[in-house]
Amino acid sequence: MKRILLATALLGASVSASAVAPGGPGCGWGNMLFEGNNGLPMHLLASLVNGTSGNATFGMTTGTNGCDTSGNLTYSGKSLLAMNGVLEEVARDVAMGEGEALTALSVAMGVEATDRGHFNAVLHNNFDSIFTSENVTAAEVMANIESVLKADDALAKYSA
Amino acid sequence: MLRVVLTALLGALLALPGSVLATAPAPIDLQQLEQHPRWQALLHINRGATLRQRGNSYVADDAFFLADNGRRQPRAELRASIEQLAAPQSPARCQFPARYRFLAEQLQWPQEMAPFAHCDEYLEWRAEIPTGKAVLIFPAAYLNSPSSMFGHTLLRLDSAEDQGVWLSWAVNFGALTDGSDNSIFYIYRGLAGGYDGYFSIVPYVTKIQDYAHLENRDMWEYELTLDDDELSWLVDHLWELKDIRFDYYFFDENCSFRLLELMEVARPGIGLLDSLRFTEVPVNTVRSIDDAGLIGSRHYRASKSRELNHLADQLSPAARRVARRLADRPEQVIASADYQSYSPEQRRLMAQTAYEYLRFSHRTQERNESVARRSFTLLREIRTLPASALPPLPTPDAPEDGHATKMLSAGGGMRDDNGFGELGLRLTYHDWFDNNPGFLRGAEIEGLNLRLRKEESQRPVLESLQLVNIRSLAPRSAFVKPTSWFVTGGIERAFTTERRRAVRYLEGGPGLSWRWGNFHPYALSLFRIENNSDWDHWVEAGAGARLGMLWYAPGVTLGASAEGYYLTNDAYRHRATLTASVPVGRNNALRLDLVRDGWRDDHDEEIRLAWRHYFR
C-alpha cells in the first residue's frame, strides 16, 4: 500500500504532509511571518543516508504551503513568498536594505536589474507599511508591496 | 508556453515529406557505438566502478529501457533505441531526447528542424529549466551530526542572468525513504541497498534552508566549467531520469556517485568511473571532479551559526551581554539607557546579533507568539539604524584541501620499559589531532581504526580496533548551548586483574565544551559496558568522567585529558594523556602520545611516536 502511495506521489504533484497552513486551509496564503520550522529530527535522520522523505518529485513541488503548481518551478512574487521560510528571510532583507531573498523577490516580480537598487531602497523605507505586525501573512505582505510599488513612479510598472 | 506553440508550429511546417527517414547509409558498427563513453554514461553502464551489475546498467527501472531486459543486455537496448528513436513522430524520443541526439549525430540521421515538435511536456520543461551554468554544491559537515561529516553533494542549475541563487534549481539524487523506519533499520537498509534512489529537482532555496539554516552547515559551491553544449547534454539526460528508479547504496552508489555519472554524460571520456571506487565519500567526489578539470571557481556560503558568531565577535563582551538581553526583552532593553549609550552602528550590530540569535535558537520550533513579536521588534529596530561596515566573514579552508580520507601509521615506543613497534590503519576519516585545515575543530569520526603492536620477542597483538569512534565537541557560548557527546566501540587492550588483555567494549556519554580562542576545554560523562573473559560476568558496566583540553596552536595541535571510571565489579581504571601532532605538509603528520594508565595498586606509562600518512 505504501509503495502505491509513494508511486502516486512520484507521478503527480505531491503535497507534503505539513502543507496545511495555519490561518487558512489550502494554498499557503495564511502563512505568517516567523513561521518556524519543524521536523528537524527527521532531517537529521534523513541525512544519515541522504534520504529524501516521501516527496522526491521531479520538480513538481515548489514547497509552497500546500500550493501545487504542477511541475512549475518558476515563481511569481506570490508563490515565492508563500514558500516556507521565505517570508521571514525577505522581512530580514527588507529591514537590512539588501540580501539574497530580496534579490530573488525582485527577480520573481520582474524587476529589471537596473531598478533593483531602487526597489530595495523603497521597500526598506516602507518596511513599517509592508510588515505591519508580526502576524502579517504572505498575502498581506504581497498586497502591501503592490501598493508601495504603485505609489512610486519608477516602480509602478511592476505592480500587478 | 508561447515557445512551445511556436516550436510545435515550426515542427508541423517543417515535417515535409522529404524529411522522412532515409535508408541507413552504411552498416552500423554497433560494437563501436556501444563502447562510446557518452552512450555508456547515458545508459549508466557499470564500467567497473563498483562490484554490482558489472557490464549492466545501474538503472533498476524497466521504464528506462526500450528493450526487454535492456538492463542486462546493452546490445539489445542499443538496437531497440535505434529502431524506436529514428521515426520522426516516435513517442520514445520525448522520453529520451539525449539518446536521440546521440544516435542522430553518430549515425548521421537526416537533420530534422524540430525533432521534438510532438513533445509538449519535454519542450515546456526544457524552456523553464535554467541553463546558464551548473554548480556543484557540497554542504559540509556540521557539528553534532557525525553522519553529516561525510557531507553531501548535489548540483545547482543557474540561469544565465545573474538573479541570485534563490531562484536556481537543485538537482539531487537521494534515497526515497518513508520516514517510518527507525534509525537502526534505516542505516541497515541504506547500507544494503534497500532504498530506492531517485533524482529530484527542487528549488535551490529549499536546499539553502535545509542545510545552511536548519541543519546549520556551511556550503561550498563549485562552479563547473561545462560549456553550453555540455550542459545541454546534461539537462536532456536529466529529463530521461525523471521518475526513474535506481537502487541506493549508502557507501558507493550514493548521491555523489550518481553525480559523477552526470559529469560523464556532459563531458564523456574524463574517466571518473573507469576504476573501482570502493566507497564514494563526497569530498573525494569534489576532488575527482576537480582533478578532471571541471571546477572553475569556488564560493563559500556560511551557515547561520557561523554568521551569528561572526556578528557576536564584532561586539565587546559587555555589548554581547546587552545583545543577549535584547533578544529576551527587546522593548525594555531598547528603551534602556545602557543600550542607548552605544553608538547607532553598535546598536545596529547588537540588534542584528539579537535577531539572528533569536531566529537561530528557534529555527526548529513551531511558531511562538512571543518569539515572533520579539523578532519583529528587533527587525523594526534594525531598520531605523545605519548599517555599519561589517568585516567580511573569514572563509575557512575548503574541505577538498583537507587531508585524504584513509590513514596509515607506523611508529614505536616504550611501555613500562618494554620497547614496541606499531602499525596502524584507519579506513576513515578524521580525529581531533589530524591535520585540521578543511575540517571542523572538535569533530572526530573514525571508522575501522586498527593498531597492531609487536614487543620484542613477542607475537604481534591487536592493540586496539575501533569499529566506530565519534567525538563531537560543540562549544557553548552566550548564544548557543549545545551538548557535546561521544561514542566509541570496539576492542582494546586493558588491564584486568593480572595482565593486559583484549576486551570488547562500548562507551559513550554526553558532556559540555567551550571555546576560548584556540583552546577547547571539555568535560564528558563516560558510561561503559565491557565484555572481558577474565571477569565473572559476561558483561560489566561502568561509569566515570573525562576532562580535557584541545589547543589548536600554530603548527601543532595539542591535547591533554584525564579520565577515570568505576566498573560494577569494583574494578576501576584511570588514564592521563598528552598528545601532540605536527602536520608535515597536507598528507603527513608526526604524532606523539604520552599515556599513564592506572588501576587498583599499579600503573603503566607509555610513550608512542608515530608517522601518520593520509591517502585516498
Short mmCIF file of N, CA and C in Angstrom, two decimals, chain B residues 50-194:
data_model
loop_
_atom_site.label_atom_id
_atom_site.label_comp_id
_atom_site.label_asym_id
_atom_site.label_seq_id
_atom_site.Cartn_x
_atom_site.Cartn_y
_atom_site.Cartn_z
N THR B 50 32.01 -0.13 -9.60
CA THR B 50 31.58 -0.85 -8.40
C THR B 50 31.44 -2.33 -8.74
N LEU B 51 31.17 -3.14 -7.73
CA LEU B 51 31.19 -4.58 -7.94
C LEU B 51 29.86 -5.13 -8.47
N ARG B 52 28.76 -4.44 -8.15
CA ARG B 52 27.46 -4.95 -8.58
C ARG B 52 27.19 -4.59 -10.03
N GLN B 53 26.51 -5.49 -10.73
CA GLN B 53 25.99 -5.18 -12.07
C GLN B 53 27.08 -4.78 -13.08
N ARG B 54 28.23 -5.41 -13.02
CA ARG B 54 29.29 -5.05 -13.97
C ARG B 54 28.83 -5.32 -15.40
N GLY B 55 29.06 -4.35 -16.26
CA GLY B 55 28.67 -4.51 -17.65
C GLY B 55 27.19 -4.27 -17.89
N ASN B 56 26.43 -4.18 -16.81
CA ASN B 56 25.00 -3.89 -16.94
C ASN B 56 24.74 -2.44 -16.57
N SER B 57 23.48 -2.06 -16.71
CA SER B 57 23.11 -0.71 -16.31
C SER B 57 22.80 -0.68 -14.82
N TYR B 58 23.11 0.45 -14.19
CA TYR B 58 22.76 0.62 -12.78
C TYR B 58 21.26 0.86 -12.59
N VAL B 59 20.62 1.28 -13.65
CA VAL B 59 19.22 1.67 -13.51
C VAL B 59 18.36 0.45 -13.22
N ALA B 60 17.53 0.55 -12.21
CA ALA B 60 16.74 -0.61 -11.79
C ALA B 60 15.29 -0.48 -12.23
N ASP B 61 15.05 0.31 -13.23
CA ASP B 61 13.68 0.63 -13.59
C ASP B 61 13.40 0.24 -15.04
N ASP B 62 12.40 -0.61 -15.24
CA ASP B 62 12.10 -1.07 -16.60
C ASP B 62 11.72 0.07 -17.54
N ALA B 63 11.19 1.13 -16.97
CA ALA B 63 10.74 2.26 -17.80
C ALA B 63 11.90 2.94 -18.51
N PHE B 64 13.11 2.67 -18.05
CA PHE B 64 14.28 3.32 -18.64
C PHE B 64 14.78 2.57 -19.87
N PHE B 65 14.23 1.40 -20.11
CA PHE B 65 14.74 0.57 -21.20
C PHE B 65 13.70 0.33 -22.28
N LEU B 66 14.15 0.36 -23.51
CA LEU B 66 13.24 0.14 -24.63
C LEU B 66 13.21 -1.34 -25.01
N ALA B 67 14.27 -2.06 -24.68
CA ALA B 67 14.29 -3.49 -24.99
C ALA B 67 13.89 -4.29 -23.75
N ASP B 68 13.39 -5.50 -23.97
CA ASP B 68 13.14 -6.37 -22.82
C ASP B 68 14.48 -6.69 -22.18
N ASN B 69 14.50 -6.61 -20.86
CA ASN B 69 15.74 -6.89 -20.14
C ASN B 69 16.91 -6.03 -20.64
N GLY B 70 16.61 -4.83 -21.03
CA GLY B 70 17.65 -3.92 -21.53
C GLY B 70 18.72 -3.63 -20.52
N ARG B 71 18.37 -3.80 -19.24
CA ARG B 71 19.35 -3.52 -18.20
C ARG B 71 20.57 -4.43 -18.33
N ARG B 72 20.29 -5.69 -18.63
CA ARG B 72 21.38 -6.67 -18.69
C ARG B 72 21.82 -6.97 -20.12
N GLN B 73 21.15 -6.37 -21.09
CA GLN B 73 21.51 -6.63 -22.49
C GLN B 73 21.74 -5.31 -23.21
N PRO B 74 22.88 -4.70 -22.97
CA PRO B 74 23.14 -3.39 -23.56
C PRO B 74 23.01 -3.39 -25.08
N ARG B 75 23.41 -4.50 -25.72
CA ARG B 75 23.35 -4.56 -27.19
C ARG B 75 21.89 -4.49 -27.67
N ALA B 76 21.05 -5.25 -27.01
CA ALA B 76 19.63 -5.24 -27.38
C ALA B 76 19.03 -3.86 -27.15
N GLU B 77 19.47 -3.22 -26.08
CA GLU B 77 18.96 -1.89 -25.76
C GLU B 77 19.38 -0.88 -26.83
N LEU B 78 20.60 -1.02 -27.30
CA LEU B 78 21.09 -0.13 -28.36
C LEU B 78 20.26 -0.34 -29.64
N ARG B 79 20.04 -1.59 -29.99
CA ARG B 79 19.24 -1.89 -31.19
C ARG B 79 17.84 -1.29 -31.06
N ALA B 80 17.23 -1.53 -29.93
CA ALA B 80 15.86 -1.04 -29.72
C ALA B 80 15.83 0.48 -29.77
N SER B 81 16.86 1.11 -29.24
CA SER B 81 16.89 2.57 -29.26
C SER B 81 16.98 3.09 -30.68
N ILE B 82 17.85 2.47 -31.47
CA ILE B 82 17.98 2.90 -32.86
C ILE B 82 16.65 2.74 -33.58
N GLU B 83 16.01 1.58 -33.38
CA GLU B 83 14.72 1.33 -34.02
C GLU B 83 13.67 2.36 -33.64
N GLN B 84 13.56 2.58 -32.33
CA GLN B 84 12.41 3.35 -31.86
C GLN B 84 12.61 4.86 -31.90
N LEU B 85 13.87 5.30 -31.99
CA LEU B 85 14.09 6.74 -31.95
C LEU B 85 14.17 7.35 -33.35
N ALA B 86 14.29 6.49 -34.36
CA ALA B 86 14.52 7.00 -35.72
C ALA B 86 13.29 7.70 -36.30
N ALA B 87 12.10 7.15 -36.04
CA ALA B 87 10.90 7.70 -36.67
C ALA B 87 10.59 9.09 -36.14
N PRO B 88 10.30 10.03 -37.03
CA PRO B 88 10.11 11.43 -36.63
C PRO B 88 9.06 11.65 -35.53
N GLN B 89 7.98 10.91 -35.54
CA GLN B 89 6.95 11.17 -34.54
C GLN B 89 7.03 10.20 -33.36
N SER B 90 8.17 9.58 -33.17
CA SER B 90 8.21 8.50 -32.19
C SER B 90 8.04 9.01 -30.77
N PRO B 91 7.19 8.34 -30.00
CA PRO B 91 6.99 8.76 -28.61
C PRO B 91 8.26 8.55 -27.77
N ALA B 92 9.09 7.58 -28.15
CA ALA B 92 10.31 7.31 -27.37
C ALA B 92 11.21 8.53 -27.34
N ARG B 93 11.19 9.31 -28.42
CA ARG B 93 12.02 10.50 -28.48
C ARG B 93 11.73 11.49 -27.36
N CYS B 94 10.44 11.59 -27.03
CA CYS B 94 10.05 12.55 -25.99
C CYS B 94 10.61 12.11 -24.64
N GLN B 95 10.83 10.80 -24.51
CA GLN B 95 11.34 10.30 -23.24
C GLN B 95 12.87 10.31 -23.21
N PHE B 96 13.49 10.15 -24.38
CA PHE B 96 14.95 10.03 -24.42
C PHE B 96 15.58 11.03 -25.39
N PRO B 97 15.46 12.32 -25.11
CA PRO B 97 15.99 13.30 -26.06
C PRO B 97 17.52 13.23 -26.20
N ALA B 98 18.21 12.91 -25.13
CA ALA B 98 19.68 12.86 -25.22
C ALA B 98 20.12 11.64 -26.03
N ARG B 99 19.45 10.52 -25.80
CA ARG B 99 19.76 9.31 -26.59
C ARG B 99 19.52 9.58 -28.07
N TYR B 100 18.38 10.21 -28.35
CA TYR B 100 18.07 10.50 -29.76
C TYR B 100 19.18 11.35 -30.36
N ARG B 101 19.57 12.39 -29.63
CA ARG B 101 20.57 13.30 -30.17
C ARG B 101 21.89 12.57 -30.42
N PHE B 102 22.24 11.70 -29.48
CA PHE B 102 23.48 10.95 -29.63
C PHE B 102 23.45 10.07 -30.89
N LEU B 103 22.36 9.32 -31.04
CA LEU B 103 22.27 8.40 -32.18
C LEU B 103 22.16 9.17 -33.50
N ALA B 104 21.41 10.26 -33.48
CA ALA B 104 21.24 11.04 -34.71
C ALA B 104 22.59 11.57 -35.19
N GLU B 105 23.42 12.01 -34.21
CA GLU B 105 24.74 12.53 -34.58
C GLU B 105 25.66 11.40 -35.05
N GLN B 106 25.69 10.32 -34.29
CA GLN B 106 26.61 9.23 -34.60
C GLN B 106 26.25 8.54 -35.90
N LEU B 107 24.95 8.34 -36.13
CA LEU B 107 24.52 7.56 -37.31
C LEU B 107 24.17 8.47 -38.47
N GLN B 108 24.41 9.75 -38.28
CA GLN B 108 24.15 10.74 -39.34
C GLN B 108 22.75 10.64 -39.89
N TRP B 109 21.79 10.58 -38.98
CA TRP B 109 20.40 10.60 -39.42
C TRP B 109 20.13 11.94 -40.07
N PRO B 110 19.15 11.97 -41.00
CA PRO B 110 18.84 13.24 -41.66
C PRO B 110 18.49 14.31 -40.62
N GLN B 111 19.01 15.49 -40.85
CA GLN B 111 18.74 16.58 -39.91
C GLN B 111 17.27 16.95 -39.92
N GLU B 112 16.70 17.01 -38.74
CA GLU B 112 15.31 17.49 -38.65
C GLU B 112 15.33 18.86 -37.99
N MET B 113 14.47 19.74 -38.46
CA MET B 113 14.44 21.08 -37.88
C MET B 113 13.88 21.07 -36.46
N ALA B 114 12.85 20.25 -36.25
CA ALA B 114 12.23 20.22 -34.92
C ALA B 114 11.96 18.79 -34.53
N PRO B 115 13.00 18.07 -34.14
CA PRO B 115 12.83 16.64 -33.86
C PRO B 115 11.89 16.37 -32.69
N PHE B 116 11.65 17.39 -31.84
CA PHE B 116 10.81 17.14 -30.66
C PHE B 116 9.49 17.92 -30.72
N ALA B 117 9.06 18.22 -31.93
CA ALA B 117 7.87 19.06 -32.07
C ALA B 117 6.65 18.46 -31.39
N HIS B 118 6.60 17.13 -31.31
CA HIS B 118 5.43 16.49 -30.74
C HIS B 118 5.55 16.25 -29.24
N CYS B 119 6.60 16.79 -28.62
CA CYS B 119 6.86 16.50 -27.20
C CYS B 119 6.57 17.74 -26.36
N ASP B 120 5.31 18.04 -26.15
CA ASP B 120 4.95 19.26 -25.43
C ASP B 120 5.56 19.33 -24.04
N GLU B 121 5.39 18.22 -23.31
CA GLU B 121 5.85 18.22 -21.92
C GLU B 121 7.35 18.50 -21.82
N TYR B 122 8.09 17.79 -22.65
CA TYR B 122 9.53 17.96 -22.63
C TYR B 122 9.92 19.38 -23.03
N LEU B 123 9.31 19.90 -24.07
CA LEU B 123 9.66 21.24 -24.54
C LEU B 123 9.34 22.29 -23.48
N GLU B 124 8.22 22.09 -22.81
CA GLU B 124 7.82 23.04 -21.78
C GLU B 124 8.85 23.04 -20.64
N TRP B 125 9.20 21.84 -20.24
CA TRP B 125 10.17 21.68 -19.16
C TRP B 125 11.52 22.28 -19.56
N ARG B 126 11.89 22.01 -20.79
CA ARG B 126 13.20 22.46 -21.29
C ARG B 126 13.26 23.98 -21.35
N ALA B 127 12.10 24.60 -21.64
CA ALA B 127 12.07 26.05 -21.75
C ALA B 127 12.20 26.69 -20.36
N GLU B 128 11.78 25.96 -19.35
CA GLU B 128 11.80 26.52 -18.00
C GLU B 128 13.12 26.33 -17.29
N ILE B 129 13.82 25.27 -17.62
CA ILE B 129 14.98 24.91 -16.80
C ILE B 129 16.14 25.89 -17.06
N PRO B 130 16.74 26.39 -16.00
CA PRO B 130 17.83 27.34 -16.20
C PRO B 130 19.07 26.63 -16.72
N THR B 131 19.70 27.18 -17.75
CA THR B 131 20.86 26.52 -18.33
C THR B 131 22.02 27.48 -18.47
N GLY B 132 22.12 28.41 -17.54
CA GLY B 132 23.24 29.35 -17.59
C GLY B 132 24.54 28.68 -17.20
N LYS B 133 24.53 28.05 -16.04
CA LYS B 133 25.72 27.30 -15.63
C LYS B 133 25.33 26.24 -14.60
N ALA B 134 26.21 25.27 -14.45
CA ALA B 134 25.99 24.24 -13.43
C ALA B 134 27.01 24.43 -12.32
N VAL B 135 26.56 24.22 -11.11
CA VAL B 135 27.41 24.41 -9.94
C VAL B 135 27.31 23.17 -9.07
N LEU B 136 28.46 22.66 -8.65
CA LEU B 136 28.47 21.52 -7.73
C LEU B 136 28.38 22.06 -6.31
N ILE B 137 27.44 21.54 -5.53
CA ILE B 137 27.23 22.04 -4.18
C ILE B 137 27.65 20.98 -3.17
N PHE B 138 28.43 21.41 -2.20
CA PHE B 138 28.91 20.50 -1.17
C PHE B 138 28.55 21.07 0.20
N PRO B 139 27.44 20.60 0.79
CA PRO B 139 27.16 21.02 2.15
C PRO B 139 28.10 20.27 3.09
N ALA B 140 28.92 21.01 3.80
CA ALA B 140 29.96 20.38 4.60
C ALA B 140 29.38 19.80 5.88
N ALA B 141 30.26 19.28 6.70
CA ALA B 141 29.82 18.65 7.94
C ALA B 141 29.24 19.69 8.88
N TYR B 142 28.39 19.25 9.76
CA TYR B 142 28.01 20.16 10.82
C TYR B 142 28.17 19.47 12.16
N LEU B 143 28.44 20.29 13.14
CA LEU B 143 28.74 19.76 14.46
C LEU B 143 27.58 18.95 15.00
N ASN B 144 27.94 17.96 15.77
CA ASN B 144 26.96 17.15 16.47
C ASN B 144 26.13 16.28 15.56
N SER B 145 26.49 16.19 14.29
CA SER B 145 25.82 15.22 13.44
C SER B 145 26.89 14.47 12.67
N PRO B 146 27.42 13.42 13.27
CA PRO B 146 28.55 12.73 12.66
C PRO B 146 28.25 12.22 11.26
N SER B 147 27.01 11.81 11.03
CA SER B 147 26.74 11.28 9.69
C SER B 147 26.95 12.35 8.64
N SER B 148 26.80 13.60 9.06
CA SER B 148 26.98 14.69 8.09
C SER B 148 28.46 14.95 7.81
N MET B 149 29.33 14.39 8.63
CA MET B 149 30.76 14.68 8.44
C MET B 149 31.23 14.28 7.06
N PHE B 150 30.56 13.30 6.48
CA PHE B 150 30.96 12.90 5.14
C PHE B 150 30.44 13.87 4.10
N GLY B 151 29.49 14.71 4.52
CA GLY B 151 28.97 15.69 3.59
C GLY B 151 27.98 15.10 2.61
N HIS B 152 27.63 15.89 1.63
CA HIS B 152 26.64 15.50 0.64
C HIS B 152 26.98 16.30 -0.61
N THR B 153 26.56 15.84 -1.74
CA THR B 153 26.78 16.65 -2.94
C THR B 153 25.50 16.72 -3.76
N LEU B 154 25.28 17.85 -4.37
CA LEU B 154 24.17 17.99 -5.31
C LEU B 154 24.60 18.98 -6.39
N LEU B 155 23.77 19.13 -7.39
CA LEU B 155 24.08 20.07 -8.47
C LEU B 155 23.10 21.23 -8.40
N ARG B 156 23.57 22.38 -8.83
CA ARG B 156 22.67 23.51 -8.93
C ARG B 156 22.70 24.02 -10.36
N LEU B 157 21.54 24.36 -10.90
CA LEU B 157 21.47 24.92 -12.24
C LEU B 157 21.05 26.38 -12.12
N ASP B 158 21.89 27.27 -12.63
CA ASP B 158 21.61 28.70 -12.57
C ASP B 158 21.19 29.22 -13.93
N SER B 159 20.41 30.28 -13.91
CA SER B 159 20.05 30.88 -15.19
C SER B 159 21.22 31.75 -15.66
N ALA B 160 21.16 32.14 -16.91
CA ALA B 160 22.26 32.90 -17.48
C ALA B 160 22.37 34.28 -16.85
N GLU B 161 21.21 34.91 -16.58
CA GLU B 161 21.26 36.22 -15.95
C GLU B 161 21.61 36.03 -14.48
N ASP B 162 22.32 37.00 -13.95
CA ASP B 162 22.67 36.89 -12.54
C ASP B 162 21.47 37.37 -11.72
N GLN B 163 20.72 36.41 -11.18
CA GLN B 163 19.50 36.83 -10.49
C GLN B 163 19.43 36.27 -9.08
N GLY B 164 20.57 35.93 -8.56
CA GLY B 164 20.54 35.41 -7.19
C GLY B 164 20.21 33.93 -7.21
N VAL B 165 20.88 33.18 -6.37
CA VAL B 165 20.75 31.72 -6.44
C VAL B 165 19.46 31.23 -5.83
N TRP B 166 18.70 32.09 -5.21
CA TRP B 166 17.45 31.63 -4.61
C TRP B 166 16.48 31.09 -5.65
N LEU B 167 16.66 31.50 -6.89
CA LEU B 167 15.73 31.05 -7.93
C LEU B 167 16.34 29.92 -8.77
N SER B 168 17.51 29.47 -8.38
CA SER B 168 18.13 28.37 -9.11
C SER B 168 17.44 27.05 -8.76
N TRP B 169 17.78 26.01 -9.49
CA TRP B 169 17.22 24.69 -9.24
C TRP B 169 18.30 23.79 -8.66
N ALA B 170 17.86 22.89 -7.81
CA ALA B 170 18.80 21.93 -7.24
C ALA B 170 18.49 20.56 -7.79
N VAL B 171 19.52 19.89 -8.29
CA VAL B 171 19.38 18.53 -8.79
C VAL B 171 20.01 17.61 -7.76
N ASN B 172 19.22 16.73 -7.21
CA ASN B 172 19.65 15.97 -6.06
C ASN B 172 19.33 14.50 -6.28
N PHE B 173 20.29 13.63 -5.99
CA PHE B 173 19.99 12.21 -6.01
C PHE B 173 19.91 11.74 -4.57
N GLY B 174 18.79 11.17 -4.20
CA GLY B 174 18.63 10.76 -2.81
C GLY B 174 17.83 9.49 -2.70
N ALA B 175 17.91 8.90 -1.52
CA ALA B 175 17.11 7.71 -1.25
C ALA B 175 15.71 8.14 -0.92
N LEU B 176 14.76 7.42 -1.43
CA LEU B 176 13.38 7.72 -1.12
C LEU B 176 13.01 6.93 0.13
N THR B 177 12.79 7.66 1.21
CA THR B 177 12.51 6.99 2.47
C THR B 177 11.11 7.36 2.91
N ASP B 178 10.52 6.48 3.71
CA ASP B 178 9.15 6.81 4.08
C ASP B 178 9.04 7.38 5.48
N GLY B 179 10.19 7.54 6.14
CA GLY B 179 10.16 8.22 7.43
C GLY B 179 9.63 7.37 8.56
N SER B 180 9.16 6.16 8.26
CA SER B 180 8.61 5.36 9.35
C SER B 180 9.64 4.35 9.87
N ASP B 181 10.75 4.21 9.16
CA ASP B 181 11.78 3.28 9.63
C ASP B 181 12.48 3.85 10.85
N ASN B 182 12.77 3.01 11.84
CA ASN B 182 13.60 3.51 12.92
C ASN B 182 15.05 3.58 12.44
N SER B 183 15.87 4.30 13.20
CA SER B 183 17.18 4.64 12.64
C SER B 183 18.08 3.44 12.39
N ILE B 184 17.97 2.41 13.22
CA ILE B 184 18.82 1.24 13.02
C ILE B 184 18.47 0.57 11.70
N PHE B 185 17.19 0.35 11.51
CA PHE B 185 16.72 -0.28 10.27
C PHE B 185 17.06 0.60 9.07
N TYR B 186 16.96 1.87 9.31
CA TYR B 186 17.26 2.88 8.30
C TYR B 186 18.69 2.74 7.79
N ILE B 187 19.61 2.66 8.74
CA ILE B 187 21.02 2.54 8.37
C ILE B 187 21.24 1.21 7.65
N TYR B 188 20.63 0.16 8.19
CA TYR B 188 20.79 -1.15 7.56
C TYR B 188 20.32 -1.10 6.12
N ARG B 189 19.13 -0.55 5.91
CA ARG B 189 18.63 -0.50 4.54
C ARG B 189 19.50 0.38 3.66
N GLY B 190 20.01 1.44 4.25
CA GLY B 190 20.87 2.33 3.49
C GLY B 190 22.14 1.64 3.03
N LEU B 191 22.63 0.73 3.86
CA LEU B 191 23.86 0.02 3.51
C LEU B 191 23.59 -1.11 2.53
N ALA B 192 22.42 -1.73 2.65
CA ALA B 192 22.15 -2.94 1.87
C ALA B 192 21.40 -2.65 0.58
N GLY B 193 21.22 -1.42 0.26
CA GLY B 193 20.54 -1.11 -0.99
C GLY B 193 19.04 -1.30 -0.93
N GLY B 194 18.49 -1.24 0.26
CA GLY B 194 17.06 -1.47 0.42
C GLY B 194 16.21 -0.27 0.06
#
